[in-house]
Amino acid sequence: MGTEARKPPPQIALKIRRVLGGKTGWNGIAVQFAFAAVLGWIAYEIISNARANLENQHIAAGFGFLGNNAGFDVNQTLISYTGSDTFLRVFVVGLLNTLVVSVVGIVFATLIGFIVALCRLSPNWLVARVGEIYVEVIRNLPLLFQILFWYLAVLAALPNPRQSISLFGIAFVSNRGLVIPRPIGESGFEAFLAVLVFGIVASLALRVYARRALFQRGQMIRIWPYVLGLLFGLPLVTMLISGLPFTFELPQLKGFNFAGGSRIIPEFVALTLALSTYTAAFIAEIVRAGILSVHSGQMEAGSSLGLSRGTTLRLVVVPQAMRVIVPPLTNQYLNLTKNSSLAVAIGYPDLVSVFAGTSLSQTGQAIEIIAMTMGVYLLISLITSAIMSVYGWRVSRSLGA
Amino acid sequence: MSDIASPSFVRQDLLDERPAPVKTTGFIGLVRTRLFNSPTNVLLTIIGALLLWFTIIPSVRFLVVDAVWTGKDRTACLAENAGFAVGACWPYIQAKLPQLIYGFYPEAERWRVNLTLVLAVVLLLPLLIPRLPSKGLNAGLFFFAFPVVAFFLLHGGGIKGFGLSSTADLLQLFDDSIIGAGQALLSLGKTSAAAPLLWVVGNFIVLVGTAIYWLIFPLTWLRDQLQGTGQSVWVDFAITAAIVSLIAFVLGGGVRTGVRALTSSIATFVAIAIVIELMGLDHGGLPIVTTNLWGGLLVTLVVSVTGIVTSLPIGIALALGRRSTIPLIRIFSIAFIEFWRGVPLITVLFFATYMLPLFLPGNFTVDGLVRALIGIALFTGAYQAENVRGGLAAIPRGQGEAAAALGLSWWKTSSLIVLPQALRHVIPNLVNSFISLFKDTSLVSIVALFDLLGSLRASFSDPKWSSPSTAFTGFAFAGIIYFIFCFGMSRYSLFVEHRLNAHRRN
């Protein structure tokens, strides 16, 4: 009998259409062609204009300038640098300065942020209000305003080096920056360092072992005395055996400035202060929201299981809050790194300041320099977002399991 | 037995009154329950009080008690002359106030700035109060009419033509560029290996360009005729008004339903005519004040309002593009958004200042302020796109599907059904973006524009007013202004959020 179902029509054309043009099919393909034509036209205009303009200004395009001598000095360098080094070296110096100020800023911002968040959550009315005032004031003032305030008003109002404020006779604050003792390695330094690294690695291994014992065999191991011994006891013993690992060179006032010790330039101090206090206000709000997002029933459930308040917080509330806190917190860290580019306003030698600022005005290679600068920040944020999507995937997997 | 024993005890007299329960409300209750209820809390309270004591008291002393209120120059603000440790030096702010608000805007023309600000407030306030009617007209005036009027008020200058001439100019520029591209390909084809292909493509592009040239020929011819007449602006205006009104009439439904579109179009053109006549745009307009004279709060407000007005359409377009099913458009939107969100604003401003001029034709110079505005619009647009996308994701699929079932096109579904709901959802987020935009405008001072912060910084270097408290006074003043704007906006955002979530409250 001829009642067999008809074969479905071939779907190949449909599939191609779907891949090329999305849901809208041939219309979509037409739109894409028009769009590509417009993009191509814009790209052509940009390239031809840029070529004509560069020719008029007698600027050779390309990255050859990176090998030329920079010929200017940078007042804070982590790696050795002199004026006769190349622009590539300037780029690295600036990048390292950006990373240093970001890392220091992130550490302080996290500390202050968590403290302020705890203040805002405190049952004490006055402390909660103090935290709230801090957050409202800091969040509603521009970051650049705060950087300039610290740099031009507060740090500039400090006394000159001769009348500098002494902190216990070892560190000195003046309008030329902060001078702190410099550690100088002695003979026992290598041994000390090796023991310290060993202690950290061993503590981490111990923690992994203890967790495994807990999860697989249900066996509780108390590890903190061993960790304490590994981290502090062992280095102390090494110090007793092989002598002090390093001594401090104290800064001395000589003439109009300090000799000895290491100097932290005021630009760095102002930038770190402003960045960490500003980002801390945002971190405080994130942490507060994260902790409030954990249902109060969780706390009650923990205490009905017989856990103490501290244990409930540590084992029940904080892990759940961290899931909410970590993504926006990472975002704030990223913002801090990007905001460190405001250093250019006060002359801290970060990437934007020495590379997109000084180097650009010396070479005139606007396209290459700005593309490199933007590329660095773009790379940092893309890597961070990749790590964050892995984190999100792991969290959702652990929730699903 | 029925003898009921007399109750063993019957109280004969009233009990003494029990003491009132410990108060848990009001100020005393607050002090008892939340300040001094445990040793730890007592300690915390003392620490908090000390913190406030060491911040609030010195601030108040600096701003009010120890402040100098009158004086002619720095000598009034020196401790030797005042006789006490001087706090804020307010005469310095009084002397610098015009610079902090208008920059170097000529004194005789400052009424234009004031008028623009008044216009902005008059248009913005009814937009922000939810109870007032005709939001559509109001938003149209604020987002479309106001920027144009504000440009001619602040910058000055007149117009040489109207819609017809500018359309013809624009189309001709576009066409010239296409023909140029085709000819470049043809000349390249003479030497290159892929000569035949380039020859075909180049000839095709030139052909398209020539076709467009003949297509727009009536427009350009009309424009050239108009240039000859004395009243080119008004003739052009009349022709444009007639054409646009006719199109509105036809598209609005012809004789049957198009009258409404026709009247609103005519009303719009009458309003435009009144504005042109009032400001004398047809014969030169107001004297031109170039943007390098602008400064202070004026630049801050211009940059932030322009950023707000331009970033929203960019954001909506990108958000819709990111949700589009057409692959190329989606990929482009994602790349565009992620690029601008991945770089700091300061590099965007450097890009706009140093790179953008290289990308434009050599004879085409762009004003420094406009360059910064372009950078800020792109940057903020990417952030707004993510906000809008959040709102679009919150709208149930059924809304779009219902609209499609009613036979509405994609454009109508988006503009009439999905976007209005999505945008209502994200008003608080949009306002928060505007707050950060307002704060970020201070960055333009790095690329040599004198906004409020830039003017403030410039005023520090005036030797006439240099004193130990000058910097602190300036920062206090600017800080108060920034705080008022940002705090006001954030409260407004909370208010809207509260209103939007009214159905969820219990």
PDB file of N, CA and C in Angstrom, chain A residues 54-114:
ATOM      1  N   LEU A  54      49.903  60.044   7.779  1.00  0.00           N
ATOM      2  CA  LEU A  54      51.243  59.711   8.241  1.00  0.00           C
ATOM      3  C   LEU A  54      52.280  60.185   7.233  1.00  0.00           C
ATOM      4  N   GLU A  55      51.939  60.063   5.921  1.00  0.00           N
ATOM      5  CA  GLU A  55      52.871  60.518   4.905  1.00  0.00           C
ATOM      6  C   GLU A  55      53.090  62.019   5.009  1.00  0.00           C
ATOM      7  N   ASN A  56      51.977  62.747   5.258  1.00  0.00           N
ATOM      8  CA  ASN A  56      52.091  64.198   5.386  1.00  0.00           C
ATOM      9  C   ASN A  56      52.969  64.587   6.560  1.00  0.00           C
ATOM     10  N   GLN A  57      52.864  63.822   7.670  1.00  0.00           N
ATOM     11  CA  GLN A  57      53.618  64.188   8.874  1.00  0.00           C
ATOM     12  C   GLN A  57      54.987  63.537   8.892  1.00  0.00           C
ATOM     13  N   HIS A  58      55.352  62.810   7.841  1.00  0.00           N
ATOM     14  CA  HIS A  58      56.665  62.155   7.736  1.00  0.00           C
ATOM     15  C   HIS A  58      56.920  61.222   8.909  1.00  0.00           C
ATOM     16  N   ILE A  59      55.935  60.393   9.235  1.00  0.00           N
ATOM     17  CA  ILE A  59      56.115  59.405  10.293  1.00  0.00           C
ATOM     18  C   ILE A  59      56.123  58.032   9.635  1.00  0.00           C
ATOM     19  N   ALA A  60      57.157  57.246   9.935  1.00  0.00           N
ATOM     20  CA  ALA A  60      57.219  55.906   9.368  1.00  0.00           C
ATOM     21  C   ALA A  60      56.388  54.975  10.245  1.00  0.00           C
ATOM     22  N   ALA A  61      55.431  54.281   9.630  1.00  0.00           N
ATOM     23  CA  ALA A  61      54.613  53.352  10.400  1.00  0.00           C
ATOM     24  C   ALA A  61      55.433  52.114  10.731  1.00  0.00           C
ATOM     25  N   GLY A  62      55.013  51.394  11.766  1.00  0.00           N
ATOM     26  CA  GLY A  62      55.697  50.151  12.127  1.00  0.00           C
ATOM     27  C   GLY A  62      56.279  50.223  13.525  1.00  0.00           C
ATOM     28  N   PHE A  63      56.746  49.058  13.979  1.00  0.00           N
ATOM     29  CA  PHE A  63      57.203  48.972  15.363  1.00  0.00           C
ATOM     30  C   PHE A  63      58.720  49.130  15.480  1.00  0.00           C
ATOM     31  N   GLY A  64      59.360  49.649  14.424  1.00  0.00           N
ATOM     32  CA  GLY A  64      60.805  49.803  14.456  1.00  0.00           C
ATOM     33  C   GLY A  64      61.282  50.739  15.548  1.00  0.00           C
ATOM     34  N   PHE A  65      60.437  51.705  15.928  1.00  0.00           N
ATOM     35  CA  PHE A  65      60.848  52.695  16.928  1.00  0.00           C
ATOM     36  C   PHE A  65      61.146  52.064  18.275  1.00  0.00           C
ATOM     37  N   LEU A  66      60.623  50.846  18.520  1.00  0.00           N
ATOM     38  CA  LEU A  66      60.810  50.218  19.831  1.00  0.00           C
ATOM     39  C   LEU A  66      62.280  49.985  20.130  1.00  0.00           C
ATOM     40  N   GLY A  67      63.106  49.881  19.085  1.00  0.00           N
ATOM     41  CA  GLY A  67      64.528  49.640  19.308  1.00  0.00           C
ATOM     42  C   GLY A  67      65.325  50.919  19.510  1.00  0.00           C
ATOM     43  N   ASN A  68      64.682  52.086  19.334  1.00  0.00           N
ATOM     44  CA  ASN A  68      65.420  53.349  19.471  1.00  0.00           C
ATOM     45  C   ASN A  68      65.683  53.688  20.928  1.00  0.00           C
ATOM     46  N   ASN A  69      66.625  54.595  21.148  1.00  0.00           N
ATOM     47  CA  ASN A  69      66.905  55.029  22.509  1.00  0.00           C
ATOM     48  C   ASN A  69      65.799  55.950  23.000  1.00  0.00           C
ATOM     49  N   ALA A  70      65.386  55.718  24.262  1.00  0.00           N
ATOM     50  CA  ALA A  70      64.300  56.529  24.801  1.00  0.00           C
ATOM     51  C   ALA A  70      64.804  57.918  25.164  1.00  0.00           C
ATOM     52  N   GLY A  71      65.909  57.980  25.903  1.00  0.00           N
ATOM     53  CA  GLY A  71      66.499  59.274  26.208  1.00  0.00           C
ATOM     54  C   GLY A  71      65.783  60.072  27.269  1.00  0.00           C
ATOM     55  N   PHE A  72      64.926  59.448  28.066  1.00  0.00           N
ATOM     56  CA  PHE A  72      64.370  60.177  29.218  1.00  0.00           C
ATOM     57  C   PHE A  72      64.417  59.268  30.429  1.00  0.00           C
ATOM     58  N   ASP A  73      64.371  59.877  31.600  1.00  0.00           N
ATOM     59  CA  ASP A  73      64.499  59.100  32.830  1.00  0.00           C
ATOM     60  C   ASP A  73      63.135  58.792  33.416  1.00  0.00           C
ATOM     61  N   VAL A  74      63.088  57.718  34.175  1.00  0.00           N
ATOM     62  CA  VAL A  74      61.856  57.310  34.848  1.00  0.00           C
ATOM     63  C   VAL A  74      62.180  57.254  36.330  1.00  0.00           C
ATOM     64  N   ASN A  75      61.311  57.867  37.168  1.00  0.00           N
ATOM     65  CA  ASN A  75      61.718  58.021  38.567  1.00  0.00           C
ATOM     66  C   ASN A  75      61.334  56.845  39.457  1.00  0.00           C
ATOM     67  N   GLN A  76      60.772  55.801  38.916  1.00  0.00           N
ATOM     68  CA  GLN A  76      60.624  54.581  39.717  1.00  0.00           C
ATOM     69  C   GLN A  76      60.764  53.391  38.774  1.00  0.00           C
ATOM     70  N   THR A  77      61.785  52.587  38.962  1.00  0.00           N
ATOM     71  CA  THR A  77      61.974  51.443  38.072  1.00  0.00           C
ATOM     72  C   THR A  77      62.217  50.209  38.918  1.00  0.00           C
ATOM     73  N   LEU A  78      61.601  49.115  38.523  1.00  0.00           N
ATOM     74  CA  LEU A  78      61.817  47.856  39.225  1.00  0.00           C
ATOM     75  C   LEU A  78      62.973  47.106  38.610  1.00  0.00           C
ATOM     76  N   ILE A  79      63.187  47.301  37.307  1.00  0.00           N
ATOM     77  CA  ILE A  79      64.347  46.695  36.664  1.00  0.00           C
ATOM     78  C   ILE A  79      65.279  47.835  36.289  1.00  0.00           C
ATOM     79  N   SER A  80      66.555  47.505  36.092  1.00  0.00           N
ATOM     80  CA  SER A  80      67.504  48.572  35.832  1.00  0.00           C
ATOM     81  C   SER A  80      67.112  49.278  34.547  1.00  0.00           C
ATOM     82  N   TYR A  81      67.185  50.590  34.567  1.00  0.00           N
ATOM     83  CA  TYR A  81      66.796  51.362  33.399  1.00  0.00           C
ATOM     84  C   TYR A  81      67.563  52.676  33.419  1.00  0.00           C
ATOM     85  N   THR A  82      68.122  53.026  32.281  1.00  0.00           N
ATOM     86  CA  THR A  82      68.742  54.340  32.150  1.00  0.00           C
ATOM     87  C   THR A  82      68.174  55.004  30.912  1.00  0.00           C
ATOM     88  N   GLY A  83      68.471  56.275  30.757  1.00  0.00           N
ATOM     89  CA  GLY A  83      67.936  57.032  29.636  1.00  0.00           C
ATOM     90  C   GLY A  83      68.363  56.472  28.292  1.00  0.00           C
ATOM     91  N   SER A  84      69.461  55.699  28.264  1.00  0.00           N
ATOM     92  CA  SER A  84      69.930  55.201  26.966  1.00  0.00           C
ATOM     93  C   SER A  84      69.303  53.865  26.598  1.00  0.00           C
ATOM     94  N   ASP A  85      68.351  53.388  27.393  1.00  0.00           N
ATOM     95  CA  ASP A  85      67.681  52.133  27.043  1.00  0.00           C
ATOM     96  C   ASP A  85      66.621  52.375  25.977  1.00  0.00           C
ATOM     97  N   THR A  86      66.087  51.277  25.450  1.00  0.00           N
ATOM     98  CA  THR A  86      65.170  51.397  24.325  1.00  0.00           C
ATOM     99  C   THR A  86      63.731  51.648  24.791  1.00  0.00           C
ATOM    100  N   PHE A  87      62.885  51.972  23.820  1.00  0.00           N
ATOM    101  CA  PHE A  87      61.472  52.197  24.133  1.00  0.00           C
ATOM    102  C   PHE A  87      60.800  50.905  24.583  1.00  0.00           C
ATOM    103  N   LEU A  88      61.317  49.786  24.089  1.00  0.00           N
ATOM    104  CA  LEU A  88      60.750  48.514  24.519  1.00  0.00           C
ATOM    105  C   LEU A  88      60.951  48.341  26.020  1.00  0.00           C
ATOM    106  N   ARG A  89      62.141  48.734  26.484  1.00  0.00           N
ATOM    107  CA  ARG A  89      62.452  48.670  27.913  1.00  0.00           C
ATOM    108  C   ARG A  89      61.514  49.613  28.687  1.00  0.00           C
ATOM    109  N   VAL A  90      61.243  50.788  28.129  1.00  0.00           N
ATOM    110  CA  VAL A  90      60.300  51.725  28.761  1.00  0.00           C
ATOM    111  C   VAL A  90      58.945  51.066  28.929  1.00  0.00           C
ATOM    112  N   PHE A  91      58.536  50.360  27.870  1.00  0.00           N
ATOM    113  CA  PHE A  91      57.247  49.667  27.910  1.00  0.00           C
ATOM    114  C   PHE A  91      57.211  48.678  29.074  1.00  0.00           C
ATOM    115  N   VAL A  92      58.290  47.879  29.207  1.00  0.00           N
ATOM    116  CA  VAL A  92      58.322  46.881  30.276  1.00  0.00           C
ATOM    117  C   VAL A  92      58.344  47.565  31.640  1.00  0.00           C
ATOM    118  N   VAL A  93      59.151  48.625  31.773  1.00  0.00           N
ATOM    119  CA  VAL A  93      59.224  49.351  33.045  1.00  0.00           C
ATOM    120  C   VAL A  93      57.841  49.875  33.432  1.00  0.00           C
ATOM    121  N   GLY A  94      57.157  50.499  32.453  1.00  0.00           N
ATOM    122  CA  GLY A  94      55.831  51.030  32.740  1.00  0.00           C
ATOM    123  C   GLY A  94      54.851  49.938  33.119  1.00  0.00           C
ATOM    124  N   LEU A  95      54.916  48.829  32.397  1.00  0.00           N
ATOM    125  CA  LEU A  95      53.999  47.720  32.675  1.00  0.00           C
ATOM    126  C   LEU A  95      54.228  47.193  34.093  1.00  0.00           C
ATOM    127  N   LEU A  96      55.513  47.034  34.471  1.00  0.00           N
ATOM    128  CA  LEU A  96      55.806  46.536  35.820  1.00  0.00           C
ATOM    129  C   LEU A  96      55.304  47.515  36.873  1.00  0.00           C
ATOM    130  N   ASN A  97      55.488  48.823  36.615  1.00  0.00           N
ATOM    131  CA  ASN A  97      54.991  49.808  37.588  1.00  0.00           C
ATOM    132  C   ASN A  97      53.482  49.726  37.723  1.00  0.00           C
ATOM    133  N   THR A  98      52.788  49.564  36.592  1.00  0.00           N
ATOM    134  CA  THR A  98      51.332  49.399  36.646  1.00  0.00           C
ATOM    135  C   THR A  98      50.963  48.179  37.487  1.00  0.00           C
ATOM    136  N   LEU A  99      51.656  47.060  37.247  1.00  0.00           N
ATOM    137  CA  LEU A  99      51.312  45.839  37.971  1.00  0.00           C
ATOM    138  C   LEU A  99      51.591  46.007  39.462  1.00  0.00           C
ATOM    139  N   VAL A 100      52.722  46.670  39.817  1.00  0.00           N
ATOM    140  CA  VAL A 100      53.038  46.844  41.232  1.00  0.00           C
ATOM    141  C   VAL A 100      51.957  47.646  41.935  1.00  0.00           C
ATOM    142  N   VAL A 101      51.592  48.783  41.326  1.00  0.00           N
ATOM    143  CA  VAL A 101      50.605  49.628  42.008  1.00  0.00           C
ATOM    144  C   VAL A 101      49.264  48.901  42.067  1.00  0.00           C
ATOM    145  N   SER A 102      48.959  48.084  41.054  1.00  0.00           N
ATOM    146  CA  SER A 102      47.694  47.344  41.084  1.00  0.00           C
ATOM    147  C   SER A 102      47.698  46.310  42.196  1.00  0.00           C
ATOM    148  N   VAL A 103      48.790  45.549  42.300  1.00  0.00           N
ATOM    149  CA  VAL A 103      48.815  44.485  43.306  1.00  0.00           C
ATOM    150  C   VAL A 103      48.748  45.077  44.715  1.00  0.00           C
ATOM    151  N   VAL A 104      49.566  46.106  44.963  1.00  0.00           N
ATOM    152  CA  VAL A 104      49.532  46.727  46.289  1.00  0.00           C
ATOM    153  C   VAL A 104      48.147  47.302  46.564  1.00  0.00           C
ATOM    154  N   GLY A 105      47.581  47.966  45.537  1.00  0.00           N
ATOM    155  CA  GLY A 105      46.248  48.537  45.696  1.00  0.00           C
ATOM    156  C   GLY A 105      45.210  47.468  45.986  1.00  0.00           C
ATOM    157  N   ILE A 106      45.309  46.333  45.303  1.00  0.00           N
ATOM    158  CA  ILE A 106      44.322  45.265  45.490  1.00  0.00           C
ATOM    159  C   ILE A 106      44.395  44.724  46.913  1.00  0.00           C
ATOM    160  N   VAL A 107      45.624  44.535  47.422  1.00  0.00           N
ATOM    161  CA  VAL A 107      45.772  44.012  48.791  1.00  0.00           C
ATOM    162  C   VAL A 107      45.109  44.963  49.784  1.00  0.00           C
ATOM    163  N   PHE A 108      45.451  46.250  49.688  1.00  0.00           N
ATOM    164  CA  PHE A 108      44.901  47.196  50.657  1.00  0.00           C
ATOM    165  C   PHE A 108      43.391  47.360  50.468  1.00  0.00           C
ATOM    166  N   ALA A 109      42.951  47.403  49.197  1.00  0.00           N
ATOM    167  CA  ALA A 109      41.516  47.586  48.945  1.00  0.00           C
ATOM    168  C   ALA A 109      40.723  46.434  49.541  1.00  0.00           C
ATOM    169  N   THR A 110      41.240  45.207  49.396  1.00  0.00           N
ATOM    170  CA  THR A 110      40.526  44.056  49.944  1.00  0.00           C
ATOM    171  C   THR A 110      40.453  44.168  51.465  1.00  0.00           C
ATOM    172  N   LEU A 111      41.587  44.513  52.077  1.00  0.00           N
ATOM    173  CA  LEU A 111      41.601  44.630  53.537  1.00  0.00           C
ATOM    174  C   LEU A 111      40.584  45.668  54.004  1.00  0.00           C
ATOM    175  N   ILE A 112      40.713  46.897  53.465  1.00  0.00           N
ATOM    176  CA  ILE A 112      39.822  47.971  53.906  1.00  0.00           C
ATOM    177  C   ILE A 112      38.376  47.611  53.567  1.00  0.00           C
ATOM    178  N   GLY A 113      38.176  47.046  52.377  1.00  0.00           N
ATOM    179  CA  GLY A 113      36.820  46.713  51.951  1.00  0.00           C
ATOM    180  C   GLY A 113      36.145  45.733  52.899  1.00  0.00           C
ATOM    181  N   PHE A 114      36.870  44.685  53.294  1.00  0.00           N
ATOM    182  CA  PHE A 114      36.265  43.712  54.204  1.00  0.00           C
ATOM    183  C   PHE A 114      35.988  44.345  55.566  1.00  0.00           C
TER     184      PHE A 114
END
